PDB file of C-alpha atoms in Angstrom:
ATOM      1  CA  MET A   1     -63.943  46.470  67.333  1.00  0.00           C
ATOM      2  CA  ASN A   2     -61.122  46.494  69.873  1.00  0.00           C
ATOM      3  CA  PHE A   3     -63.632  46.019  72.679  1.00  0.00           C
ATOM      4  CA  LEU A   4     -65.095  43.010  70.898  1.00  0.00           C
ATOM      5  CA  PHE A   5     -61.627  41.544  70.482  1.00  0.00           C
ATOM      6  CA  LEU A   6     -60.810  42.053  74.147  1.00  0.00           C
ATOM      7  CA  GLY A   7     -64.096  40.421  75.073  1.00  0.00           C
ATOM      8  CA  TYR A   8     -63.194  37.413  72.951  1.00  0.00           C
ATOM      9  CA  MET A   9     -59.767  37.163  74.573  1.00  0.00           C
ATOM     10  CA  SER A  10     -61.213  37.237  78.068  1.00  0.00           C
ATOM     11  CA  GLN A  11     -63.478  34.277  77.226  1.00  0.00           C
ATOM     12  CA  LYS A  12     -60.606  31.879  76.588  1.00  0.00           C
ATOM     13  CA  GLN A  13     -60.994  28.724  78.642  1.00  0.00           C
ATOM     14  CA  LYS A  14     -58.534  28.284  81.474  1.00  0.00           C
ATOM     15  CA  VAL A  15     -56.231  25.286  81.042  1.00  0.00           C
ATOM     16  CA  VAL A  16     -54.050  24.335  84.003  1.00  0.00           C
ATOM     17  CA  VAL A  17     -51.193  21.917  83.354  1.00  0.00           C
ATOM     18  CA  LEU A  18     -49.483  20.037  86.182  1.00  0.00           C
ATOM     19  CA  THR A  19     -46.110  18.650  85.103  1.00  0.00           C
ATOM     20  CA  GLY A  20     -43.549  16.361  86.688  1.00  0.00           C
ATOM     21  CA  ALA A  21     -40.271  14.641  85.876  1.00  0.00           C
ATOM     22  CA  GLY A  22     -41.682  12.743  82.913  1.00  0.00           C
ATOM     23  CA  MET A  23     -42.240  16.060  81.138  1.00  0.00           C
ATOM     24  CA  SER A  24     -38.506  16.757  80.989  1.00  0.00           C
ATOM     25  CA  ALA A  25     -37.091  13.230  80.844  1.00  0.00           C
ATOM     26  CA  GLU A  26     -37.338  13.129  77.055  1.00  0.00           C
ATOM     27  CA  SER A  27     -35.203  16.250  76.820  1.00  0.00           C
ATOM     28  CA  GLY A  28     -32.410  14.185  78.352  1.00  0.00           C
ATOM     29  CA  LEU A  29     -32.771  15.302  81.947  1.00  0.00           C
ATOM     30  CA  LYS A  30     -32.359  12.499  84.440  1.00  0.00           C
ATOM     31  CA  THR A  31     -35.082  12.153  86.999  1.00  0.00           C
ATOM     32  CA  PHE A  32     -33.562  12.782  90.409  1.00  0.00           C
ATOM     33  CA  ARG A  33     -35.033   9.730  92.075  1.00  0.00           C
ATOM     34  CA  ASP A  34     -34.013   6.229  91.027  1.00  0.00           C
ATOM     35  CA  SER A  35     -36.248   3.179  91.320  1.00  0.00           C
ATOM     36  CA  ASN A  36     -34.617   2.327  94.652  1.00  0.00           C
ATOM     37  CA  GLY A  37     -35.495   5.759  96.059  1.00  0.00           C
ATOM     38  CA  LEU A  38     -31.970   7.137  95.905  1.00  0.00           C
ATOM     39  CA  TRP A  39     -31.269  10.506  94.280  1.00  0.00           C
ATOM     40  CA  GLU A  40     -28.365   9.945  91.900  1.00  0.00           C
ATOM     41  CA  GLY A  41     -26.951   7.423  94.358  1.00  0.00           C
ATOM     42  CA  HIS A  42     -27.563   9.561  97.433  1.00  0.00           C
ATOM     43  CA  ASP A  43     -30.083   9.219 100.205  1.00  0.00           C
ATOM     44  CA  VAL A  44     -32.602  11.992  99.664  1.00  0.00           C
ATOM     45  CA  MET A  45     -31.932  13.491 103.087  1.00  0.00           C
ATOM     46  CA  GLU A  46     -28.244  13.886 102.221  1.00  0.00           C
ATOM     47  CA  VAL A  47     -28.835  16.167  99.257  1.00  0.00           C
ATOM     48  CA  ALA A  48     -32.357  17.559  99.627  1.00  0.00           C
ATOM     49  CA  SER A  49     -32.830  18.593 103.238  1.00  0.00           C
ATOM     50  CA  PRO A  50     -31.672  21.488 105.429  1.00  0.00           C
ATOM     51  CA  GLN A  51     -30.028  18.938 107.720  1.00  0.00           C
ATOM     52  CA  GLY A  52     -28.049  17.449 104.833  1.00  0.00           C
ATOM     53  CA  PHE A  53     -26.862  20.901 103.808  1.00  0.00           C
ATOM     54  CA  GLU A  54     -25.789  21.666 107.353  1.00  0.00           C
ATOM     55  CA  ARG A  55     -23.849  18.389 107.645  1.00  0.00           C
ATOM     56  CA  ASN A  56     -22.150  18.441 104.257  1.00  0.00           C
ATOM     57  CA  PRO A  57     -22.750  21.635 102.267  1.00  0.00           C
ATOM     58  CA  GLU A  58     -20.087  20.793  99.690  1.00  0.00           C
ATOM     59  CA  LEU A  59     -21.827  17.522  98.771  1.00  0.00           C
ATOM     60  CA  VAL A  60     -25.162  19.285  98.393  1.00  0.00           C
ATOM     61  CA  LEU A  61     -23.726  22.129  96.324  1.00  0.00           C
ATOM     62  CA  ASP A  62     -21.933  19.647  94.048  1.00  0.00           C
ATOM     63  CA  PHE A  63     -25.147  17.647  93.584  1.00  0.00           C
ATOM     64  CA  TYR A  64     -27.005  20.716  92.296  1.00  0.00           C
ATOM     65  CA  ASN A  65     -24.012  21.941  90.315  1.00  0.00           C
ATOM     66  CA  GLN A  66     -24.183  18.684  88.352  1.00  0.00           C
ATOM     67  CA  ARG A  67     -27.915  19.135  87.776  1.00  0.00           C
ATOM     68  CA  ARG A  68     -27.357  22.751  86.683  1.00  0.00           C
ATOM     69  CA  ARG A  69     -24.622  21.786  84.220  1.00  0.00           C
ATOM     70  CA  GLN A  70     -26.868  19.137  82.719  1.00  0.00           C
ATOM     71  CA  LEU A  71     -29.707  21.614  82.301  1.00  0.00           C
ATOM     72  CA  LEU A  72     -27.394  23.884  80.303  1.00  0.00           C
ATOM     73  CA  GLU A  73     -26.949  21.073  77.768  1.00  0.00           C
ATOM     74  CA  VAL A  74     -30.574  20.185  76.986  1.00  0.00           C
ATOM     75  CA  LEU A  75     -33.465  21.767  75.116  1.00  0.00           C
ATOM     76  CA  PRO A  76     -37.266  21.700  75.392  1.00  0.00           C
ATOM     77  CA  ASN A  77     -39.003  18.793  73.695  1.00  0.00           C
ATOM     78  CA  THR A  78     -42.161  18.661  71.591  1.00  0.00           C
ATOM     79  CA  GLY A  79     -44.249  18.240  74.744  1.00  0.00           C
ATOM     80  CA  HIS A  80     -43.046  21.592  76.082  1.00  0.00           C
ATOM     81  CA  GLU A  81     -43.465  23.216  72.674  1.00  0.00           C
ATOM     82  CA  SER A  82     -47.019  21.915  72.235  1.00  0.00           C
ATOM     83  CA  LEU A  83     -48.108  23.571  75.476  1.00  0.00           C
ATOM     84  CA  VAL A  84     -46.908  26.889  74.056  1.00  0.00           C
ATOM     85  CA  THR A  85     -49.043  26.279  70.955  1.00  0.00           C
ATOM     86  CA  LEU A  86     -52.036  25.682  73.227  1.00  0.00           C
ATOM     87  CA  GLU A  87     -51.861  29.350  74.262  1.00  0.00           C
ATOM     88  CA  LYS A  88     -53.221  30.317  70.834  1.00  0.00           C
ATOM     89  CA  ASN A  89     -56.740  29.437  71.896  1.00  0.00           C
ATOM     90  CA  TYR A  90     -56.581  28.919  75.666  1.00  0.00           C
ATOM     91  CA  ASP A  91     -55.477  30.745  78.785  1.00  0.00           C
ATOM     92  CA  VAL A  92     -52.730  28.347  79.894  1.00  0.00           C
ATOM     93  CA  SER A  93     -51.018  28.191  83.273  1.00  0.00           C
ATOM     94  CA  ILE A  94     -48.384  25.579  84.076  1.00  0.00           C
ATOM     95  CA  VAL A  95     -47.696  24.397  87.609  1.00  0.00           C
ATOM     96  CA  THR A  96     -44.551  22.282  87.586  1.00  0.00           C
ATOM     97  CA  GLN A  97     -42.774  20.138  90.109  1.00  0.00           C
ATOM     98  CA  ASN A  98     -39.675  20.380  87.911  1.00  0.00           C
ATOM     99  CA  VAL A  99     -36.792  22.662  88.828  1.00  0.00           C
ATOM    100  CA  ASP A 100     -35.641  23.099  85.215  1.00  0.00           C
ATOM    101  CA  ASN A 101     -36.691  26.050  83.067  1.00  0.00           C
ATOM    102  CA  LEU A 102     -37.604  24.108  79.929  1.00  0.00           C
ATOM    103  CA  HIS A 103     -41.194  25.389  79.944  1.00  0.00           C
ATOM    104  CA  GLU A 104     -39.860  28.947  79.908  1.00  0.00           C
ATOM    105  CA  GLN A 105     -37.261  28.108  77.260  1.00  0.00           C
ATOM    106  CA  ALA A 106     -40.022  26.738  75.044  1.00  0.00           C
ATOM    107  CA  GLY A 107     -41.957  29.999  75.448  1.00  0.00           C
ATOM    108  CA  SER A 108     -44.739  29.282  77.950  1.00  0.00           C
ATOM    109  CA  SER A 109     -46.047  32.555  79.370  1.00  0.00           C
ATOM    110  CA  HIS A 110     -47.166  31.564  82.857  1.00  0.00           C
ATOM    111  CA  VAL A 111     -45.154  28.979  84.822  1.00  0.00           C
ATOM    112  CA  VAL A 112     -45.226  28.376  88.577  1.00  0.00           C
ATOM    113  CA  HIS A 113     -42.413  26.305  90.087  1.00  0.00           C
ATOM    114  CA  LEU A 114     -43.553  24.452  93.190  1.00  0.00           C
ATOM    115  CA  HIS A 115     -40.147  23.068  94.116  1.00  0.00           C
ATOM    116  CA  GLY A 116     -37.856  25.943  93.139  1.00  0.00           C
ATOM    117  CA  GLU A 117     -35.526  26.548  90.203  1.00  0.00           C
ATOM    118  CA  LEU A 118     -32.042  25.289  89.365  1.00  0.00           C
ATOM    119  CA  PHE A 119     -31.053  28.545  87.685  1.00  0.00           C
ATOM    120  CA  LYS A 120     -31.669  30.513  90.858  1.00  0.00           C
ATOM    121  CA  VAL A 121     -29.971  30.648  94.253  1.00  0.00           C
ATOM    122  CA  ARG A 122     -30.944  32.341  97.472  1.00  0.00           C
ATOM    123  CA  SER A 123     -29.431  33.656 100.667  1.00  0.00           C
ATOM    124  CA  THR A 124     -29.256  31.254 103.594  1.00  0.00           C
ATOM    125  CA  ALA A 125     -30.294  34.194 105.799  1.00  0.00           C
ATOM    126  CA  ASN A 126     -33.244  35.435 103.714  1.00  0.00           C
ATOM    127  CA  GLU A 127     -35.296  33.052 101.578  1.00  0.00           C
ATOM    128  CA  ASN A 128     -36.784  35.984  99.669  1.00  0.00           C
ATOM    129  CA  HIS A 129     -33.363  37.195  98.515  1.00  0.00           C
ATOM    130  CA  VAL A 130     -33.147  35.249  95.239  1.00  0.00           C
ATOM    131  CA  LEU A 131     -30.548  35.636  92.477  1.00  0.00           C
ATOM    132  CA  ASP A 132     -30.304  34.276  88.924  1.00  0.00           C
ATOM    133  CA  TRP A 133     -27.431  31.779  88.735  1.00  0.00           C
ATOM    134  CA  LYS A 134     -26.202  29.525  85.927  1.00  0.00           C
ATOM    135  CA  LYS A 135     -22.642  28.696  87.021  1.00  0.00           C
ATOM    136  CA  ASP A 136     -21.414  26.406  89.787  1.00  0.00           C
ATOM    137  CA  LEU A 137     -22.256  27.450  93.339  1.00  0.00           C
ATOM    138  CA  VAL A 138     -19.506  26.856  95.900  1.00  0.00           C
ATOM    139  CA  LEU A 139     -18.781  27.554  99.550  1.00  0.00           C
ATOM    140  CA  GLY A 140     -17.709  31.192  99.772  1.00  0.00           C
ATOM    141  CA  ASP A 141     -20.306  32.438  97.287  1.00  0.00           C
ATOM    142  CA  LEU A 142     -22.031  35.006  99.484  1.00  0.00           C
ATOM    143  CA  ASP A 143     -24.860  37.513  99.249  1.00  0.00           C
ATOM    144  CA  GLU A 144     -24.055  41.214  99.693  1.00  0.00           C
ATOM    145  CA  ASN A 145     -24.471  40.856 103.452  1.00  0.00           C
ATOM    146  CA  GLY A 146     -21.922  38.079 103.733  1.00  0.00           C
ATOM    147  CA  PHE A 147     -24.282  35.099 104.021  1.00  0.00           C
ATOM    148  CA  GLN A 148     -23.681  31.882 102.080  1.00  0.00           C
ATOM    149  CA  LEU A 149     -25.872  31.294  99.036  1.00  0.00           C
ATOM    150  CA  ARG A 150     -27.751  28.003  98.612  1.00  0.00           C
ATOM    151  CA  PRO A 151     -29.774  26.410  95.802  1.00  0.00           C
ATOM    152  CA  HIS A 152     -33.235  27.921  95.372  1.00  0.00           C
ATOM    153  CA  ILE A 153     -34.806  24.502  95.831  1.00  0.00           C
ATOM    154  CA  VAL A 154     -37.583  23.470  98.209  1.00  0.00           C
ATOM    155  CA  TRP A 155     -36.023  20.720 100.297  1.00  0.00           C
ATOM    156  CA  PHE A 156     -37.806  18.051 102.301  1.00  0.00           C
ATOM    157  CA  GLY A 157     -39.121  19.497 105.523  1.00  0.00           C
ATOM    158  CA  GLU A 158     -39.375  23.035 104.099  1.00  0.00           C
ATOM    159  CA  MET A 159     -42.504  24.994 103.300  1.00  0.00           C
ATOM    160  CA  VAL A 160     -43.687  25.142  99.676  1.00  0.00           C
ATOM    161  CA  PRO A 161     -44.083  28.918  99.264  1.00  0.00           C
ATOM    162  CA  MET A 162     -45.822  28.729  95.868  1.00  0.00           C
ATOM    163  CA  LEU A 163     -48.427  26.204  96.988  1.00  0.00           C
ATOM    164  CA  GLU A 164     -51.172  28.759  97.703  1.00  0.00           C
ATOM    165  CA  THR A 165     -50.568  30.364  94.295  1.00  0.00           C
ATOM    166  CA  ALA A 166     -50.797  26.924  92.661  1.00  0.00           C
ATOM    167  CA  ILE A 167     -54.049  26.146  94.504  1.00  0.00           C
ATOM    168  CA  HIS A 168     -55.567  29.456  93.386  1.00  0.00           C
ATOM    169  CA  ILE A 169     -54.613  28.756  89.767  1.00  0.00           C
ATOM    170  CA  THR A 170     -55.901  25.174  89.861  1.00  0.00           C
ATOM    171  CA  GLN A 171     -59.255  26.291  91.246  1.00  0.00           C
ATOM    172  CA  GLN A 172     -59.777  28.343  88.062  1.00  0.00           C
ATOM    173  CA  ALA A 173     -59.234  25.403  85.699  1.00  0.00           C
ATOM    174  CA  SER A 174     -61.793  24.705  83.008  1.00  0.00           C
ATOM    175  CA  ILE A 175     -59.533  21.875  81.854  1.00  0.00           C
ATOM    176  CA  LEU A 176     -56.809  20.120  83.862  1.00  0.00           C
ATOM    177  CA  ILE A 177     -53.889  18.339  82.182  1.00  0.00           C
ATOM    178  CA  ILE A 178     -51.441  16.225  84.189  1.00  0.00           C
ATOM    179  CA  VAL A 179     -48.205  15.188  82.495  1.00  0.00           C
ATOM    180  CA  GLY A 180     -45.369  12.960  83.616  1.00  0.00           C
ATOM    181  CA  THR A 181     -46.069  12.756  87.322  1.00  0.00           C
ATOM    182  CA  SER A 182     -47.293   9.967  89.560  1.00  0.00           C
ATOM    183  CA  MET A 183     -49.355  12.464  91.570  1.00  0.00           C
ATOM    184  CA  GLN A 184     -48.082  10.708  94.684  1.00  0.00           C
ATOM    185  CA  VAL A 185     -45.708  13.406  95.965  1.00  0.00           C
ATOM    186  CA  TYR A 186     -47.432  15.788  98.339  1.00  0.00           C
ATOM    187  CA  PRO A 187     -48.400  18.565  98.542  1.00  0.00           C
ATOM    188  CA  ALA A 188     -48.303  18.721  94.713  1.00  0.00           C
ATOM    189  CA  ALA A 189     -50.518  15.634  94.449  1.00  0.00           C
ATOM    190  CA  SER A 190     -53.270  17.399  96.379  1.00  0.00           C
ATOM    191  CA  LEU A 191     -53.803  19.978  93.624  1.00  0.00           C
ATOM    192  CA  ILE A 192     -56.111  17.680  91.665  1.00  0.00           C
ATOM    193  CA  ASN A 193     -58.589  17.981  94.530  1.00  0.00           C
ATOM    194  CA  PHE A 194     -59.019  21.723  93.954  1.00  0.00           C
ATOM    195  CA  VAL A 195     -60.614  21.558  90.499  1.00  0.00           C
ATOM    196  CA  ALA A 196     -64.380  21.720  90.166  1.00  0.00           C
ATOM    197  CA  ARG A 197     -66.076  18.330  90.076  1.00  0.00           C
ATOM    198  CA  GLU A 198     -67.137  18.536  86.432  1.00  0.00           C
ATOM    199  CA  THR A 199     -63.705  19.665  85.153  1.00  0.00           C
ATOM    200  CA  PRO A 200     -62.296  17.470  82.355  1.00  0.00           C
ATOM    201  CA  ILE A 201     -58.986  15.924  83.479  1.00  0.00           C
ATOM    202  CA  TYR A 202     -56.404  14.485  81.087  1.00  0.00           C
ATOM    203  CA  PHE A 203     -53.636  12.303  82.542  1.00  0.00           C
ATOM    204  CA  VAL A 204     -50.665  11.805  80.199  1.00  0.00           C
ATOM    205  CA  ASP A 205     -48.118   9.218  81.340  1.00  0.00           C
ATOM    206  CA  PRO A 206     -46.706   6.028  79.779  1.00  0.00           C
ATOM    207  CA  LYS A 207     -47.257   4.159  83.059  1.00  0.00           C
ATOM    208  CA  PRO A 208     -50.277   5.940  84.548  1.00  0.00           C
ATOM    209  CA  SER A 209     -50.757   5.604  88.287  1.00  0.00           C
ATOM    210  CA  VAL A 210     -54.504   6.219  87.977  1.00  0.00           C
ATOM    211  CA  ASP A 211     -57.205   4.448  86.008  1.00  0.00           C
ATOM    212  CA  GLN A 212     -60.201   5.762  84.137  1.00  0.00           C
ATOM    213  CA  SER A 213     -62.493   5.405  87.152  1.00  0.00           C
ATOM    214  CA  SER A 214     -60.249   7.311  89.590  1.00  0.00           C
ATOM    215  CA  PHE A 215     -61.949  10.658  88.922  1.00  0.00           C
ATOM    216  CA  GLU A 216     -65.019  11.911  87.122  1.00  0.00           C
ATOM    217  CA  ASN A 217     -64.366  13.173  83.587  1.00  0.00           C
ATOM    218  CA  LEU A 218     -60.888  11.577  83.564  1.00  0.00           C
ATOM    219  CA  THR A 219     -59.181  10.616  80.311  1.00  0.00           C
ATOM    220  CA  VAL A 220     -56.000   8.552  80.666  1.00  0.00           C
ATOM    221  CA  ILE A 221     -53.494   8.867  77.816  1.00  0.00           C
ATOM    222  CA  SER A 222     -50.895   6.123  78.256  1.00  0.00           C
ATOM    223  CA  LYS A 223     -48.167   7.842  76.265  1.00  0.00           C
ATOM    224  CA  THR A 224     -44.989   9.776  76.918  1.00  0.00           C
ATOM    225  CA  ALA A 225     -45.017  13.570  77.019  1.00  0.00           C
ATOM    226  CA  THR A 226     -43.653  13.904  73.476  1.00  0.00           C
ATOM    227  CA  GLN A 227     -46.294  11.507  72.148  1.00  0.00           C
ATOM    228  CA  GLY A 228     -49.339  12.311  74.242  1.00  0.00           C
ATOM    229  CA  VAL A 229     -49.148  16.063  74.752  1.00  0.00           C
ATOM    230  CA  PRO A 230     -48.966  17.080  71.044  1.00  0.00           C
ATOM    231  CA  THR A 231     -51.915  14.783  70.248  1.00  0.00           C
ATOM    232  CA  LEU A 232     -53.986  16.159  73.115  1.00  0.00           C
ATOM    233  CA  VAL A 233     -53.127  19.755  72.232  1.00  0.00           C
ATOM    234  CA  THR A 234     -54.204  19.207  68.634  1.00  0.00           C
ATOM    235  CA  GLN A 235     -57.546  17.841  69.843  1.00  0.00           C
ATOM    236  CA  LEU A 236     -58.101  20.770  72.203  1.00  0.00           C
ATOM    237  CA  LEU A 237     -57.189  23.333  69.556  1.00  0.00           C
ATOM    238  CA  ASP A 238     -59.648  21.707  67.130  1.00  0.00           C
ATOM    239  CA  LYS A 239     -62.385  21.990  69.749  1.00  0.00           C
ATOM    240  CA  ALA A 240     -61.637  25.670  70.303  1.00  0.00           C
ATOM    241  CA  THR A 241     -61.925  26.643  66.624  1.00  0.00           C
TER     242      THR A 241
END
């Protein structure tokens, strides 16, 4: 009986979910980039590049301290929670461009962060030396070898270390769901090209940047994450039972 159960579990369809800023916006998190391209009033290169950090580390640290404080004040929304429910009948992996941990807070089991995490910092001397961090980060906060700590965020011009992992996951998708992202920021936007041609794709966004004819088997759901994701999850769960 146990072997039969394990066999059933292994046959769960693989659902890969790509999420962006629109996934977390309804939890109260501001999207970094304004309509004019500025990040909270700053040129992106001032606060999200190695050069900006070198020129004015205090400005950069303060920028992420504000983001970190805000994250401490918000909670997952029904979109995040619905993706946890989807795990009842599907093998779900989430690849997110977001640096918050709201997917994890909601209870999702497998989350890959393409652009880093606000609640982590790393050594400026060793990118693999990563620490959990929920308080403000200031100049003088050092690793055990005396090197300054920096936000564990992938800045413009830096490699995306989790990209190969994300590609491998996306290639396994039986179903692809895209939520709250324009799919215009690379390399994250390229992930859609790694699913098999016949894979059903669901695009959830109130102002979708793609239309129904953009890809084969594409369904566009012109709703916010809290509206569209629970509805889609209910439909997928009904199909799986």
